[in-house]
């Protein structure tokens, strides 16, 4: 398998597993990733997801250049479209997704990390969008998500130069949420995932929807969306559970209902 998928307590961990090729994304990996996302979407026991890469050397060093080399226009468009569909499915999953990034996160690897909600990076990470050095451009959403995440100017610098940036710079421009020692990345991701998993799942899920969908709306509509989702949570058991526990000075245990 090119993807390992395990569930530990309420946390699903997806590992891109082609370490000999620095976890480069070929069609097979993308399809297995798609299947894993479908399984997670249907598994009510899963409350948070971690995406990582096998080995110390790379998160993902990009889309598979050997597979892309001889593609024609139509095949290239299909490959780009396949990846985009799967990354959007991951981005819109109703559960929070944390990228645990060690080593190279280049091209499609940087794009995969950006399709996750939160990025935790090791101190030796290298991010970059080297596509223009291969005579192509980003094709798994990089031109769009990078600009939204770090601003158009910084995105264009990375996209036009193809240069890699280190953990410190990635942190400085907001490409990652935090930097920890490379040996601590997965543990830190698990800690954060557990923290999120202890909160009300529908509260977290609706919040994700509000942020993601709201970013594509004007402010007035986005605020209406928040009002609607906020109201809807008052029909859930966990709203009663959470507020009652607070008033009785106990820890809330949420069921996700
Ligand atoms: C296929 C890859 C690969 C990739 C590495 N490998 N990246 N194979 N696609 N993206 C393979 C190498 O060919 C090599 O195979 C093995 O993995 C180990 O890599 P090395 O190059 O030997 O390692 P090193 O010298 O340490 O250099 C690491 C590296 C370099 C700097 C990360 O591998 C590199 O530049 N990789 C390509 C990065 C890149 O351009 N990514 C963007 C791809 S385009 P062998 O068989 O020799 O051992 C893209 C577009 C996305 O992502 C959108 C598509 C629609």
XYZ file of N, CA and C and ligand atoms in Angstrom:
826
model
N 0.824 -1.216 0.000
C 0.000 0.000 0.000
C 0.856 1.264 0.000
N 0.409 2.242 -0.729
C 1.132 3.512 -0.774
C 0.632 4.472 0.290
N -0.451 4.060 0.960
C -0.991 4.870 2.059
C -1.185 3.940 3.255
N -0.689 4.344 4.420
C -1.046 3.631 5.649
C -2.129 4.414 6.347
N -3.083 3.669 6.877
C -4.195 4.323 7.542
C -4.475 3.596 8.848
N -4.364 4.305 9.975
C -4.680 3.705 11.271
C -5.562 4.664 12.068
N -6.355 4.087 12.983
C -7.115 4.923 13.910
C -6.632 4.608 15.317
N -6.126 5.640 16.016
C -5.697 5.487 17.415
C -6.641 6.314 18.266
N -7.374 5.657 19.142
C -8.442 6.313 19.901
C -9.363 7.035 18.916
N -9.500 8.342 19.010
C -10.402 9.027 18.075
C -9.669 9.723 16.935
N -8.381 9.391 16.778
C -7.554 10.101 15.799
C -7.185 9.177 14.641
N -7.506 9.601 13.429
C -7.096 8.837 12.238
C -5.753 9.390 11.767
N -4.816 8.487 11.449
C -3.517 8.924 10.938
C -3.313 8.341 9.539
N -3.179 9.241 8.575
C -2.910 8.853 7.189
C -1.426 9.099 6.932
N -0.705 8.056 6.517
C 0.717 8.218 6.209
C 0.955 7.936 4.730
N 1.492 8.923 4.020
C 1.872 8.716 2.622
C 3.141 7.878 2.645
N 3.093 6.702 2.021
C 4.127 5.704 2.260
C 4.833 5.233 0.986
N 5.663 6.131 0.425
C 6.545 5.760 -0.696
C 7.914 6.374 -0.385
N 8.495 6.007 0.762
C 9.699 6.723 1.213
C 10.855 6.673 0.214
N 10.953 5.605 -0.579
C 12.047 5.525 -1.570
C 11.956 6.639 -2.599
N 10.755 7.124 -2.835
C 10.541 8.217 -3.797
C 10.100 9.484 -3.069
N 10.553 9.584 -1.836
C 10.227 10.748 -0.998
C 8.729 11.023 -0.986
N 7.964 9.920 -1.021
C 6.495 9.966 -0.898
C 5.816 10.734 -2.040
N 6.476 10.753 -3.201
C 5.913 11.455 -4.372
C 4.520 10.895 -4.694
N 3.651 11.804 -5.084
C 2.241 11.457 -5.308
C 2.026 11.001 -6.747
N 1.749 9.721 -6.928
C 1.320 9.255 -8.248
C -0.188 8.958 -8.186
N -0.740 8.510 -9.295
C -2.191 8.271 -9.359
C -2.643 7.268 -8.298
N -1.829 6.236 -8.095
C -2.186 5.216 -7.112
C -2.278 5.812 -5.700
N -1.282 6.617 -5.323
C -1.304 7.257 -4.000
C -2.542 8.147 -3.868
N -2.814 8.919 -4.906
C -3.968 9.832 -4.849
C -5.262 9.055 -4.648
N -5.400 7.936 -5.351
C -6.638 7.148 -5.221
C -6.752 6.530 -3.833
N -5.628 6.047 -3.306
C -5.669 5.483 -1.953
C -5.967 6.565 -0.920
N -5.419 7.755 -1.153
C -5.712 8.875 -0.263
C -7.210 9.184 -0.297
N -7.762 9.183 -1.490
C -9.191 9.430 -1.664
C -10.021 8.401 -0.890
N -9.643 7.127 -0.995
C -10.362 6.070 -0.273
C -10.267 6.281 1.235
N -9.076 6.638 1.716
C -8.893 6.863 3.155
C -9.793 8.004 3.639
N -9.883 9.069 2.844
C -10.734 10.201 3.232
C -12.201 9.763 3.295
N -12.623 8.927 2.346
C -14.004 8.419 2.358
C -14.283 7.595 3.618
N -13.327 6.752 3.974
C -13.493 5.910 5.170
C -13.619 6.787 6.413
N -12.749 7.794 6.508
C -12.758 8.701 7.657
C -14.070 9.475 7.732
N -14.546 9.918 6.570
C -15.792 10.698 6.534
C -16.953 9.873 7.107
N -16.921 8.572 6.866
C -18.023 7.710 7.284
C -17.847 7.175 8.706
N -16.661 7.342 9.294
C -16.370 6.746 10.604
C -16.665 7.755 11.718
N -17.794 7.561 12.388
C -18.207 8.545 13.392
C -17.288 8.538 14.615
N -16.476 7.479 14.778
C -15.550 7.435 15.913
C -14.366 8.385 15.716
N -14.084 8.761 14.481
C -12.928 9.616 14.208
C -13.290 11.079 14.420
N -12.522 11.745 15.280
C -12.804 13.154 15.585
C -11.750 14.108 15.075
N -10.603 13.573 14.688
C -9.561 14.433 14.108
C -8.655 13.559 13.256
N -7.976 14.201 12.305
C -7.172 13.474 11.324
C -5.775 14.085 11.274
N -4.774 13.214 11.142
C -3.399 13.681 10.931
C -2.927 13.132 9.587
N -2.323 13.983 8.773
C -1.723 13.535 7.514
C -0.219 13.721 7.642
N 0.540 12.655 7.356
C 1.992 12.751 7.466
C 2.669 11.925 6.376
N 4.003 11.971 6.341
C 4.748 11.207 5.342
C 5.658 10.198 6.022
N 5.884 9.056 5.380
C 6.752 8.027 5.953
C 8.215 8.451 5.844
N 8.987 8.144 6.878
C 10.421 8.461 6.864
C 10.689 9.867 7.350
N 11.958 10.121 7.635
C 12.369 11.423 8.182
C 12.599 12.444 7.089
N 12.863 11.942 5.871
C 13.415 12.829 4.846
C 12.358 13.711 4.175
N 11.140 13.190 4.051
C 10.140 13.973 3.320
C 8.736 13.774 3.860
N 7.988 14.872 3.854
C 6.528 14.791 3.966
C 6.067 14.240 2.614
N 6.151 15.056 1.597
C 5.887 14.645 0.210
C 6.722 15.562 -0.684
N 7.572 14.974 -1.567
C 8.451 15.794 -2.427
C 7.761 16.193 -3.727
N 6.451 16.063 -3.789
C 5.732 16.559 -4.967
C 4.945 15.481 -5.669
N 4.316 15.876 -6.757
C 3.689 14.901 -7.626
C 4.806 14.110 -8.295
N 4.488 12.902 -8.739
C 5.494 12.006 -9.298
C 5.919 12.496 -10.690
N 7.165 12.963 -10.769
C 7.658 13.559 -12.018
C 7.781 12.485 -13.105
N 8.164 11.269 -12.713
C 8.288 10.189 -13.697
C 6.928 9.870 -14.324
N 5.895 9.891 -13.517
C 4.559 9.625 -14.070
C 4.098 10.764 -14.983
N 4.461 12.010 -14.619
C 3.960 13.163 -15.388
C 4.702 13.396 -16.692
N 5.963 12.891 -16.742
C 6.864 13.275 -17.844
C 6.233 13.189 -19.239
N 5.522 12.097 -19.524
C 5.016 11.900 -20.889
C 3.529 12.181 -21.052
N 2.969 12.882 -20.118
C 1.539 13.176 -20.240
C 1.294 14.211 -21.340
N 0.158 14.069 -22.039
C -0.242 15.122 -22.975
C -1.187 16.094 -22.263
N -1.676 17.074 -22.982
C -2.475 18.139 -22.373
C -3.688 17.578 -21.620
N -4.378 16.670 -22.267
C -5.587 16.119 -21.645
C -5.273 15.304 -20.401
N -4.231 14.488 -20.506
C -3.830 13.655 -19.360
C -3.347 14.513 -18.194
N -2.643 15.590 -18.513
C -2.154 16.495 -17.466
C -3.333 17.151 -16.755
N -4.317 17.561 -17.549
C -5.500 18.200 -16.982
C -6.258 17.205 -16.078
N -6.341 15.970 -16.527
C -7.007 14.919 -15.746
C -6.302 14.686 -14.419
N -4.961 14.647 -14.471
C -4.171 14.404 -13.264
C -4.352 15.560 -12.278
N -4.291 16.763 -12.799
C -4.478 17.958 -11.976
C -5.872 17.963 -11.355
N -6.847 17.619 -12.166
C -8.225 17.620 -11.719
C -8.485 16.530 -10.664
N -7.869 15.359 -10.871
C -8.006 14.275 -9.892
C -7.461 14.717 -8.530
N -6.236 15.261 -8.543
C -5.627 15.719 -7.290
C -6.449 16.809 -6.634
N -6.910 17.746 -7.435
C -7.713 18.851 -6.908
C -8.983 18.359 -6.228
N -9.644 17.409 -6.868
C -10.885 16.877 -6.309
C -10.635 16.242 -4.945
N -9.547 15.464 -4.876
C -9.246 14.742 -3.633
C -8.807 15.723 -2.537
N -7.970 16.701 -2.900
C -7.527 17.678 -1.900
C -8.721 18.504 -1.404
N -9.652 18.827 -2.294
C -10.839 19.582 -1.860
C -11.713 18.736 -0.946
N -11.782 17.441 -1.249
C -12.551 16.546 -0.378
C -11.937 16.526 1.024
N -10.605 16.479 1.072
C -9.901 16.509 2.357
C -10.152 17.849 3.062
N -10.051 18.934 2.308
C -10.248 20.271 2.875
C -11.661 20.436 3.432
N -12.624 19.824 2.774
C -14.026 19.978 3.191
C -14.537 18.850 4.077
N -13.658 17.938 4.441
C -14.020 16.889 5.387
C -14.592 17.556 6.636
N -15.632 16.954 7.226
C -16.270 17.620 8.367
C -15.470 17.459 9.668
N -14.274 16.882 9.570
C -13.403 16.725 10.749
C -12.125 17.523 10.529
N -11.521 18.008 11.618
C -10.296 18.792 11.463
C -9.117 17.927 11.019
N -8.270 18.492 10.154
C -7.131 17.757 9.602
C -5.839 18.523 9.893
N -4.880 17.833 10.516
C -3.588 18.436 10.850
C -2.515 17.786 9.990
N -1.697 18.598 9.314
C -0.545 18.065 8.584
C 0.645 18.051 9.529
N 1.269 16.883 9.681
C 2.499 16.752 10.474
C 3.638 16.639 9.476
N 4.425 17.722 9.344
C 5.345 17.845 8.207
C 6.805 17.775 8.653
N 7.524 16.780 8.123
C 8.962 16.658 8.332
C 9.660 16.620 6.991
N 10.824 17.235 6.881
C 11.594 17.154 5.649
C 10.970 17.944 4.514
N 11.064 17.401 3.299
C 10.621 18.144 2.118
C 9.099 18.156 1.974
N 8.552 19.333 1.780
C 7.138 19.485 1.403
C 7.145 20.372 0.167
N 7.302 19.731 -0.981
C 7.536 20.470 -2.230
C 6.401 20.218 -3.215
N 6.126 21.194 -4.050
C 5.132 21.017 -5.100
C 3.830 20.481 -4.530
N 3.400 19.331 -5.046
C 2.167 18.702 -4.568
C 2.187 18.404 -3.075
N 3.379 18.313 -2.479
C 3.485 18.074 -1.039
C 3.122 19.311 -0.241
N 3.575 20.459 -0.725
C 3.206 21.733 -0.092
C 1.695 21.945 -0.291
N 1.216 21.578 -1.474
C -0.217 21.735 -1.770
C -1.075 20.832 -0.879
N -0.589 19.609 -0.624
C -1.316 18.706 0.272
C -1.370 19.290 1.689
N -0.232 19.792 2.147
C -0.187 20.380 3.494
C -1.161 21.556 3.603
N -1.262 22.330 2.515
C -2.150 23.500 2.545
C -3.630 23.126 2.467
N -3.932 21.919 1.991
C -5.327 21.466 1.963
C -5.773 20.983 3.352
N -4.798 20.860 4.272
C -5.116 20.512 5.660
C -5.477 21.792 6.414
N -6.127 21.654 7.573
C -6.569 22.836 8.320
C -5.424 23.523 9.053
N -4.490 22.698 9.568
C -3.427 23.185 10.453
C -2.132 22.471 10.056
N -0.990 23.180 10.096
C 0.281 22.579 9.739
C 1.265 22.681 10.896
N 1.795 21.529 11.319
C 2.858 21.498 12.319
C 4.125 21.044 11.610
N 5.184 21.842 11.737
C 6.404 21.562 10.970
C 7.568 21.217 11.879
N 8.420 20.329 11.416
C 9.686 20.043 12.079
C 10.687 21.142 11.751
N 11.712 21.280 12.606
C 12.654 22.397 12.419
C 13.524 22.242 11.178
N 13.529 21.036 10.554
C 14.363 20.864 9.351
C 13.545 20.812 8.071
N 12.303 21.265 8.152
C 11.419 21.167 6.997
C 11.868 22.110 5.879
N 11.564 21.729 4.638
C 11.774 22.628 3.482
C 10.488 22.671 2.687
N 9.912 23.855 2.598
C 8.712 24.037 1.792
C 9.087 24.709 0.479
N 8.353 24.405 -0.574
C 8.591 25.104 -1.829
C 7.628 24.664 -2.908
N 7.543 25.499 -3.940
C 6.734 25.177 -5.119
C 7.671 25.242 -6.322
N 8.430 24.157 -6.564
C 9.477 24.204 -7.592
C 8.986 23.981 -9.026
N 7.677 23.973 -9.250
C 7.130 23.589 -10.561
C 7.716 24.354 -11.739
N 7.891 25.678 -11.582
C 8.374 26.454 -12.744
C 9.769 26.007 -13.191
N 10.509 25.379 -12.305
C 11.815 24.820 -12.675
C 11.693 23.542 -13.484
N 10.484 22.996 -13.565
C 10.235 21.795 -14.366
C 9.471 22.140 -15.644
N 9.274 23.424 -15.864
C 8.543 23.847 -17.060
C 7.039 23.772 -16.912
N 6.576 23.612 -15.662
C 5.125 23.555 -15.440
C 4.737 24.564 -14.345
N 3.576 24.422 -13.815
C 3.140 25.256 -12.684
C 2.403 24.362 -11.686
N 1.979 24.943 -10.590
C 1.209 24.190 -9.603
C -0.068 23.642 -10.248
N -0.499 22.462 -9.782
C -1.696 21.871 -10.377
C -2.631 21.235 -9.375
N -2.209 21.224 -8.107
C -3.084 20.696 -7.055
C -3.535 21.830 -6.128
N -3.768 23.001 -6.690
C -4.348 24.097 -5.908
C -3.369 25.094 -5.319
N -2.066 24.916 -5.582
C -1.043 25.746 -4.939
C -1.177 27.233 -5.210
N -1.482 27.599 -6.460
C -1.572 29.028 -6.788
C -2.716 29.688 -6.021
N -3.729 28.927 -5.685
C -4.888 29.483 -4.983
C -4.731 29.434 -3.460
N -4.384 28.249 -2.929
C -4.313 28.127 -1.461
C -3.131 28.891 -0.883
N -1.998 28.905 -1.599
C -0.833 29.629 -1.068
C -1.146 31.123 -0.978
N -1.768 31.667 -2.026
C -2.110 33.099 -2.017
C -3.094 33.420 -0.898
N -4.049 32.526 -0.659
C -5.026 32.764 0.407
C -4.381 32.657 1.787
N -3.380 31.778 1.892
C -2.764 31.506 3.195
C -1.719 32.558 3.580
N -0.871 32.952 2.638
C 0.238 33.847 3.009
C 0.167 35.195 2.309
N -0.852 35.407 1.458
C -0.962 36.668 0.708
C -0.358 36.517 -0.674
N -0.886 37.299 -1.610
C -0.504 37.145 -3.018
C 0.985 37.422 -3.245
N 1.524 38.451 -2.591
C 2.923 38.824 -2.843
C 3.894 37.741 -2.431
N 3.716 37.235 -1.227
C 4.606 36.169 -0.750
C 4.398 34.893 -1.544
N 3.143 34.611 -1.901
C 2.846 33.414 -2.699
C 3.558 33.511 -4.043
N 3.445 34.658 -4.697
C 4.054 34.810 -6.029
C 5.569 34.669 -5.951
N 6.183 35.183 -4.885
C 7.635 35.023 -4.739
C 8.006 33.535 -4.735
N 7.296 32.758 -3.924
C 7.586 31.324 -3.852
C 7.275 30.623 -5.173
N 6.163 30.990 -5.783
C 5.709 30.328 -7.009
C 6.588 30.680 -8.207
N 7.075 31.922 -8.270
C 7.880 32.359 -9.429
C 9.346 31.922 -9.312
N 9.896 31.954 -8.083
C 11.322 31.629 -7.927
C 11.546 30.123 -7.795
N 10.536 29.409 -7.297
C 10.704 27.980 -7.065
C 11.621 27.674 -5.891
N 12.053 28.704 -5.166
C 13.011 28.494 -4.080
C 12.368 27.842 -2.852
N 13.178 27.036 -2.174
C 12.702 26.407 -0.938
C 12.874 27.375 0.222
N 11.977 27.298 1.176
C 12.138 28.077 2.409
C 12.229 27.114 3.587
N 12.902 27.574 4.654
C 13.076 26.729 5.835
C 11.919 26.937 6.825
N 11.998 26.222 7.923
C 10.912 26.232 8.911
C 10.682 27.633 9.482
N 11.780 28.329 9.749
C 11.675 29.648 10.356
C 10.909 30.606 9.442
N 11.277 30.585 8.149
C 10.610 31.464 7.179
C 9.143 31.026 6.979
N 8.914 29.721 6.927
C 7.544 29.223 6.745
C 6.657 29.683 7.899
N 7.255 29.699 9.094
C 6.527 30.150 10.284
C 6.258 31.655 10.216
N 7.293 32.387 9.787
C 7.215 33.840 9.702
C 6.104 34.306 8.747
N 5.926 33.608 7.632
C 4.912 34.040 6.659
C 3.552 33.379 6.907
N 3.465 32.546 7.919
C 2.178 31.942 8.255
C 1.833 30.717 7.423
N 2.826 30.165 6.752
C 2.579 28.925 6.002
C 2.388 27.749 6.958
N 3.038 27.813 8.130
C 2.824 26.774 9.149
C 2.311 27.423 10.442
N 1.674 26.594 11.260
C 1.121 27.088 12.524
C 2.157 27.133 13.629
N 3.040 26.099 13.662
C 4.111 26.092 14.653
C 5.237 25.173 14.206
N 6.401 25.434 14.767
C 7.585 24.639 14.456
C 8.053 23.955 15.737
N 8.313 22.661 15.654
C 8.849 21.912 16.801
C 10.048 21.105 16.314
N 10.810 20.517 17.231
C 11.919 19.665 16.838
C 11.396 18.536 15.937
N 12.191 18.148 14.919
C 11.682 17.147 13.954
C 11.238 15.857 14.626
N 11.876 15.502 15.749
C 11.503 14.256 16.432
C 10.155 14.375 17.154
N 9.642 15.598 17.266
C 8.436 15.857 18.071
C 7.183 16.104 17.230
N 7.348 16.116 15.898
C 6.264 16.584 15.031
C 4.985 15.748 15.182
N 5.141 14.430 15.098
C 3.951 13.583 15.156
C 3.298 13.650 16.537
N 4.141 13.653 17.591
C 3.627 13.747 18.964
C 2.849 15.048 19.172
N 3.426 16.131 18.655
C 2.779 17.436 18.789
C 1.438 17.443 18.037
N 1.438 16.837 16.848
C 0.192 16.751 16.063
C -0.847 15.931 16.825
N -0.404 14.840 17.458
C -1.323 13.999 18.230
C -1.873 14.758 19.435
N -0.987 15.509 20.106
C -1.435 16.307 21.253
C -2.526 17.297 20.829
N -2.275 17.980 19.724
C -3.258 18.958 19.257
C -4.553 18.251 18.819
N -4.402 17.117 18.147
C -5.572 16.358 17.697
C -6.409 15.901 18.901
N -5.735 15.451 19.969
C -6.451 15.011 21.182
C -7.199 16.176 21.821
N -6.535 17.316 21.855
C -7.155 18.522 22.414
C -8.437 18.845 21.649
N -8.349 18.823 20.330
C -9.518 19.123 19.498
C -10.583 18.033 19.670
N -10.128 16.768 19.744
C -11.068 15.635 19.848
C -11.843 15.658 21.163
N -11.313 16.363 22.168
C -12.007 16.426 23.460
C -13.125 17.482 23.441
N -13.156 18.305 22.420
C -14.198 19.345 22.304
C -15.425 18.778 21.592
N -16.492 19.568 21.539
C -17.718 19.098 20.892
C -17.495 18.935 19.385
N -17.635 17.716 18.863
C -17.344 17.477 17.444
C -18.159 18.347 16.484
N -19.428 18.555 16.795
C -20.237 19.380 15.885
C -19.835 20.852 15.982
N -19.448 21.280 17.165
C -18.950 22.648 17.328
C -17.708 22.868 16.471
N -16.795 21.897 16.504
C -15.564 21.993 15.715
C -15.898 21.940 14.219
N -16.759 20.991 13.872
C -17.104 20.792 12.468
C -17.803 22.009 11.862
N -18.747 22.579 12.607
C -19.460 23.763 12.104
C -18.516 24.962 12.018
N -17.569 25.026 12.955
C -16.587 26.105 12.915
C -15.733 26.002 11.650
N -15.316 24.782 11.335
C -14.525 24.567 10.111
C -15.315 25.013 8.885
N -16.584 24.644 8.867
C -17.454 25.034 7.744
C -17.585 26.563 7.665
N -17.749 27.196 8.814
C -17.901 28.657 8.834
C -16.645 29.348 8.284
N -15.466 28.864 8.709
C -14.225 29.478 8.232
C -14.054 29.217 6.735
N -14.165 27.954 6.331
C -13.922 27.603 4.922
C -14.910 28.274 3.986
N -16.182 28.153 4.287
C -17.192 28.722 3.388
C -17.222 30.238 3.496
N -17.018 30.733 4.712
C -17.042 32.178 4.926
C -15.975 32.910 4.135
N -14.807 32.261 3.959
C -13.724 32.900 3.198
C -14.101 33.128 1.739
N -15.087 32.387 1.247
C -15.529 32.563 -0.145
C -16.768 33.444 -0.259
N -17.185 34.055 0.836
C -18.382 34.912 0.828
C -17.991 36.343 1.206
N -18.869 37.296 0.893
C -18.634 38.630 1.423
C -18.955 38.604 2.922
N -18.462 39.607 3.664
C -18.523 39.564 5.124
C -19.953 39.416 5.643
N -20.881 40.135 5.019
C -22.260 40.107 5.505
C -22.861 38.701 5.417
N -22.645 38.066 4.262
C -23.150 36.696 4.087
C -22.415 35.722 5.001
N -21.136 35.949 5.153
C -20.336 35.059 6.000
C -20.817 35.144 7.454
N -21.146 36.343 7.892
C -21.645 36.515 9.260
C -23.019 35.864 9.413
N -23.853 35.939 8.382
C -25.149 35.249 8.425
C -24.959 33.743 8.536
N -23.957 33.248 7.817
C -23.659 31.814 7.890
C -23.305 31.446 9.330
N -22.507 32.285 9.993
C -22.141 32.000 11.381
C -23.376 31.997 12.280
N -24.247 32.960 12.085
C -25.482 33.028 12.877
C -26.285 31.730 12.734
N -26.392 31.289 11.467
C -27.176 30.084 11.183
C -26.574 28.847 11.860
N -25.247 28.707 11.731
C -24.580 27.536 12.300
C -24.600 27.591 13.831
N -24.376 28.786 14.381
C -24.435 28.973 15.836
C -25.794 28.509 16.354
N -26.861 28.966 15.704
C -28.216 28.584 16.111
C -28.427 27.081 16.042
N -27.955 26.491 14.962
C -28.179 25.048 14.753
C -27.561 24.225 15.881
N -26.475 24.704 16.457
C -25.829 23.937 17.529
C -26.708 23.842 18.782
N -27.680 24.751 18.892
C -28.584 24.707 20.056
C -29.664 23.635 19.925
N -29.604 22.867 18.831
C -30.477 21.690 18.731
C -29.689 20.419 19.020
N -28.428 20.563 19.491
C -27.599 19.372 19.719
C -27.532 19.023 21.212
N -27.312 17.727 21.469
C -27.127 17.272 22.859
C -25.882 17.897 23.480
N -24.839 18.016 22.657
C -23.570 18.493 23.211
C -23.626 19.937 23.710
N -24.552 20.727 23.188
C -24.715 22.082 23.722
C -25.204 22.004 25.173
N -26.191 21.132 25.416
C -26.690 20.929 26.777
C -25.588 20.353 27.659
N -24.916 19.326 27.137
C -23.843 18.666 27.884
C -22.753 19.675 28.277
N -22.317 20.472 27.324
C -21.215 21.409 27.554
C -21.571 22.492 28.550
N -22.743 23.068 28.402
C -23.125 24.182 29.282
C -23.493 23.689 30.680
N -24.138 22.522 30.749
C -24.474 21.953 32.059
C -23.186 21.612 32.820
N -22.243 20.979 32.133
C -20.976 20.613 32.784
C -20.274 21.870 33.313
N -20.268 22.933 32.524
C -19.618 24.172 32.995
C -20.288 24.664 34.273
N -21.616 24.737 34.257
C -22.335 25.308 35.405
C -22.239 24.407 36.634
N -22.049 23.100 36.406
C -21.871 22.171 37.534
C -20.394 21.964 37.862
N -19.529 22.777 37.235
C -18.076 22.743 37.469
C -17.486 21.358 37.253
N -17.941 20.683 36.161
C -17.361 19.387 35.780
C -16.798 19.500 34.359
N -16.006 18.483 34.015
C -15.479 18.356 32.659
C -16.575 17.784 31.763
N -16.819 18.388 30.620
C -17.830 17.858 29.697
C -17.283 16.650 28.932
N -18.135 15.652 28.752
C -17.789 14.513 27.887
C -18.771 14.522 26.720
N -18.270 14.853 25.535
C -19.145 15.069 24.385
C -19.374 13.788 23.585
N -20.599 13.626 23.079
C -20.925 12.435 22.293
C -20.903 12.695 20.793
N -20.894 13.959 20.421
C -20.955 14.265 18.984
C -22.373 14.304 18.449
N -23.343 14.373 19.391
C -24.749 14.458 18.955
C -25.331 15.804 19.331
C 9.350 11.369 -8.607
C 10.948 11.712 -7.009
C 10.386 12.973 -6.697
C 9.215 13.397 -7.401
C 12.106 12.646 -5.439
N 11.993 11.561 -6.203
N 11.127 13.524 -5.715
N 10.427 10.944 -7.974
N 8.733 12.563 -8.342
N 8.616 14.560 -7.155
C 12.872 10.383 -6.214
C 14.209 10.667 -6.859
O 14.097 10.591 -8.258
C 15.059 9.571 -6.288
O 14.770 8.379 -6.964
C 14.517 9.420 -4.877
O 13.194 9.994 -4.907
C 15.335 10.158 -3.837
O 15.465 11.511 -4.244
P 16.879 12.223 -4.530
O 16.644 13.266 -5.538
O 17.917 11.212 -4.804
O 17.172 12.885 -3.114
P 18.012 14.199 -2.806
O 19.227 14.267 -3.684
O 18.207 14.222 -1.328
O 17.077 15.420 -3.237
C 15.833 15.625 -2.571
C 14.990 16.630 -3.385
C 14.878 16.143 -4.835
C 15.630 18.026 -3.337
C 13.619 16.713 -2.709
O 14.458 14.751 -4.819
C 13.907 16.904 -5.654
O 14.183 17.994 -6.097
N 12.741 16.290 -5.960
C 11.751 16.872 -6.827
C 11.025 17.995 -6.151
C 10.027 18.643 -7.089
O 10.393 19.229 -8.134
N 8.734 18.555 -6.742
C 7.681 19.125 -7.543
C 7.137 18.123 -8.490
S 5.944 18.844 -9.577
P 15.965 7.367 -7.423
O 15.253 6.319 -8.231
O 16.945 8.197 -8.171
O 16.510 6.853 -6.127
C 4.529 18.844 -8.666
C 3.293 19.301 -9.393
C 2.037 19.105 -8.590
O 4.502 18.510 -7.530
C 0.792 19.289 -9.437
C 0.508 18.180 -10.383
C -0.790 18.323 -11.117
